[in-house]
């Protein structure tokens, strides 16, 4: 299939920038893809979600956060507040009815933050599907796990270049990212999604331990939650069987919405 060129949304008040997005028209609650840390809207799971939506006549929205993929900006200049703002701007500008948010890794955290922000509005999500949701990752899965030497580098120099298993380029972990993440921590109190939630989590995930998913279920005490643990699943959950689980989970939430 020919590569679809992106559309563009301008965001930001003081200094505007462009976000790239792909929108498929369709019926029913639109499915919105929220990608992970340094991932993009053309990654394997995002494409599989778009294929499912196309086959089923569903609207589907994919986009790249600032500093990701085809969108403007340098990755290291942004924080979670920026990426949450990007997600909300996309949902509010492109969704005409309550969306189903599908969040992968960091996108799972952003999906829950967006749901909290949209609670009680016309765009309150109709459902969430979360893949290895990395809730509070900047604090619990980064800062708390770092040796003192790396923490000191971040505090003194403002950035640490972390080698990446997924890219030849290192990932800049900035002091701004860590400090901003603390403004959005969700564990410690009840988390309200305001809709059904289906979590997919690999038990061999080296980045987001599967017990984090159990912790999230405990905090989602007021919402209906389904948790699928994949015994041999890794962080990406991109195998054919994993993709089938993702599409089935989205179909289940879509049917109920």
Short mmCIF file of N, CA, C and O in Angstrom, two decimals, residues 31-37 45 49 65 100-112 127-135 197-200 216 235 237 246 250:
data_model
loop_
_atom_site.label_atom_id
_atom_site.label_comp_id
_atom_site.label_asym_id
_atom_site.label_seq_id
_atom_site.Cartn_x
_atom_site.Cartn_y
_atom_site.Cartn_z
N UNK A 31 -10.78 5.52 17.00
CA UNK A 31 -9.67 4.89 17.72
C UNK A 31 -8.45 5.80 17.60
O UNK A 31 -8.05 6.16 16.50
N UNK A 32 -7.88 6.18 18.73
CA UNK A 32 -6.75 7.11 18.76
C UNK A 32 -5.52 6.39 19.28
O UNK A 32 -5.53 5.86 20.39
N UNK A 33 -4.47 6.38 18.47
CA UNK A 33 -3.21 5.73 18.86
C UNK A 33 -2.31 6.72 19.59
O UNK A 33 -2.03 7.81 19.09
N UNK A 34 -1.86 6.34 20.77
CA UNK A 34 -0.92 7.13 21.57
C UNK A 34 0.36 6.31 21.71
O UNK A 34 0.40 5.33 22.46
N UNK A 35 1.38 6.71 20.98
CA UNK A 35 2.60 5.92 20.90
C UNK A 35 3.48 6.03 22.14
O UNK A 35 3.22 6.80 23.06
N UNK A 36 4.55 5.27 22.11
CA UNK A 36 5.47 5.23 23.23
C UNK A 36 6.62 6.22 23.10
O UNK A 36 6.71 7.00 22.15
N UNK A 37 7.51 6.15 24.07
CA UNK A 37 8.69 7.01 24.18
C UNK A 37 9.60 6.79 22.98
O UNK A 37 10.13 5.70 22.79
N UNK A 45 2.62 -1.72 15.67
CA UNK A 45 1.31 -1.80 16.32
C UNK A 45 0.37 -0.71 15.82
O UNK A 45 -0.84 -0.94 15.67
N UNK A 49 -3.20 -1.37 14.07
CA UNK A 49 -4.44 -0.76 14.55
C UNK A 49 -5.18 -0.07 13.40
O UNK A 49 -6.40 -0.18 13.27
N UNK A 65 4.01 12.83 18.54
CA UNK A 65 4.24 13.91 19.51
C UNK A 65 5.37 14.82 19.01
O UNK A 65 6.15 14.44 18.13
N UNK A 100 -11.81 6.03 21.60
CA UNK A 100 -11.16 4.91 22.28
C UNK A 100 -9.66 5.18 22.21
O UNK A 100 -9.10 5.27 21.11
N UNK A 101 -9.03 5.34 23.35
CA UNK A 101 -7.60 5.65 23.39
C UNK A 101 -6.80 4.36 23.52
O UNK A 101 -7.04 3.56 24.44
N UNK A 102 -5.86 4.16 22.61
CA UNK A 102 -5.00 2.98 22.63
C UNK A 102 -3.58 3.47 22.88
O UNK A 102 -2.95 4.07 22.02
N UNK A 103 -3.08 3.23 24.10
CA UNK A 103 -1.79 3.78 24.50
C UNK A 103 -0.75 2.70 24.73
O UNK A 103 -0.99 1.72 25.44
N UNK A 104 0.42 2.87 24.13
CA UNK A 104 1.52 1.91 24.26
C UNK A 104 2.63 2.50 25.11
O UNK A 104 3.13 3.59 24.82
N UNK A 105 3.03 1.78 26.17
CA UNK A 105 4.14 2.19 27.03
C UNK A 105 3.89 3.60 27.59
O UNK A 105 2.92 3.81 28.31
N UNK A 106 4.73 4.58 27.25
CA UNK A 106 4.47 5.95 27.71
C UNK A 106 3.09 6.41 27.28
O UNK A 106 2.41 7.16 28.00
N UNK A 107 2.64 5.95 26.11
CA UNK A 107 1.31 6.32 25.64
C UNK A 107 0.20 5.83 26.55
O UNK A 107 -0.89 6.41 26.58
N UNK A 108 0.47 4.76 27.31
CA UNK A 108 -0.50 4.31 28.30
C UNK A 108 -0.67 5.32 29.42
O UNK A 108 -1.79 5.58 29.89
N UNK A 109 0.45 5.87 29.88
CA UNK A 109 0.40 6.92 30.91
C UNK A 109 -0.32 8.15 30.36
O UNK A 109 -1.21 8.72 31.01
N UNK A 110 0.03 8.53 29.13
CA UNK A 110 -0.61 9.70 28.52
C UNK A 110 -2.10 9.45 28.33
O UNK A 110 -2.93 10.36 28.53
N UNK A 111 -2.50 8.24 27.95
CA UNK A 111 -3.92 7.92 27.79
C UNK A 111 -4.68 8.13 29.10
O UNK A 111 -5.78 8.69 29.12
N UNK A 112 -4.11 7.66 30.20
CA UNK A 112 -4.76 7.83 31.51
C UNK A 112 -4.81 9.29 31.93
O UNK A 112 -5.81 9.75 32.49
N UNK A 127 -13.39 4.19 26.00
CA UNK A 127 -12.65 3.03 26.46
C UNK A 127 -11.16 3.25 26.30
O UNK A 127 -10.73 4.14 25.55
N UNK A 128 -10.37 2.47 27.03
CA UNK A 128 -8.91 2.53 26.94
C UNK A 128 -8.37 1.12 26.71
O UNK A 128 -8.81 0.16 27.35
N UNK A 129 -7.41 1.01 25.79
CA UNK A 129 -6.63 -0.22 25.64
C UNK A 129 -5.18 0.19 25.87
O UNK A 129 -4.65 1.04 25.15
N UNK A 130 -4.55 -0.40 26.87
CA UNK A 130 -3.20 0.01 27.29
C UNK A 130 -2.24 -1.16 27.12
O UNK A 130 -2.48 -2.26 27.64
N UNK A 131 -1.15 -0.92 26.38
CA UNK A 131 -0.16 -1.96 26.10
C UNK A 131 1.09 -1.65 26.92
O UNK A 131 1.74 -0.63 26.72
N UNK A 132 1.42 -2.53 27.86
CA UNK A 132 2.58 -2.31 28.75
C UNK A 132 2.61 -0.86 29.26
O UNK A 132 3.59 -0.15 29.07
N UNK A 133 1.52 -0.42 29.91
CA UNK A 133 1.42 0.99 30.29
C UNK A 133 2.51 1.40 31.28
O UNK A 133 2.61 0.84 32.37
N UNK A 134 3.29 2.40 30.90
CA UNK A 134 4.44 2.84 31.71
C UNK A 134 4.04 4.03 32.58
O UNK A 134 4.61 5.12 32.48
N UNK A 135 3.08 3.80 33.45
CA UNK A 135 2.61 4.86 34.35
C UNK A 135 3.74 5.27 35.30
O UNK A 135 4.43 4.42 35.86
N UNK A 197 -11.41 -0.45 30.71
CA UNK A 197 -9.97 -0.48 30.43
C UNK A 197 -9.55 -1.92 30.18
O UNK A 197 -9.91 -2.82 30.93
N UNK A 198 -8.78 -2.14 29.11
CA UNK A 198 -8.18 -3.45 28.85
C UNK A 198 -6.67 -3.24 28.77
O UNK A 198 -6.19 -2.45 27.96
N UNK A 199 -5.93 -3.96 29.63
CA UNK A 199 -4.47 -3.85 29.69
C UNK A 199 -3.86 -5.12 29.12
O UNK A 199 -4.24 -6.24 29.49
N UNK A 200 -2.89 -4.94 28.23
CA UNK A 200 -2.10 -6.05 27.69
C UNK A 200 -0.66 -5.91 28.20
O UNK A 200 -0.05 -4.86 28.01
N UNK A 216 -1.35 -1.03 38.59
CA UNK A 216 -2.30 -0.15 37.93
C UNK A 216 -3.73 -0.64 38.11
O UNK A 216 -4.64 0.16 38.38
N UNK A 235 8.40 -6.31 25.75
CA UNK A 235 7.84 -4.96 25.89
C UNK A 235 7.06 -4.53 24.66
O UNK A 235 6.02 -3.88 24.76
N UNK A 237 5.41 -6.33 22.36
CA UNK A 237 4.18 -7.08 22.06
C UNK A 237 3.78 -6.88 20.59
O UNK A 237 2.65 -6.47 20.29
N UNK A 246 -4.09 -7.50 20.48
CA UNK A 246 -4.36 -6.06 20.49
C UNK A 246 -5.63 -5.75 19.70
O UNK A 246 -6.51 -5.03 20.17
N UNK A 250 -9.14 -4.16 21.19
CA UNK A 250 -9.77 -2.94 20.67
C UNK A 250 -11.17 -3.24 20.16
O UNK A 250 -12.12 -2.47 20.40
#
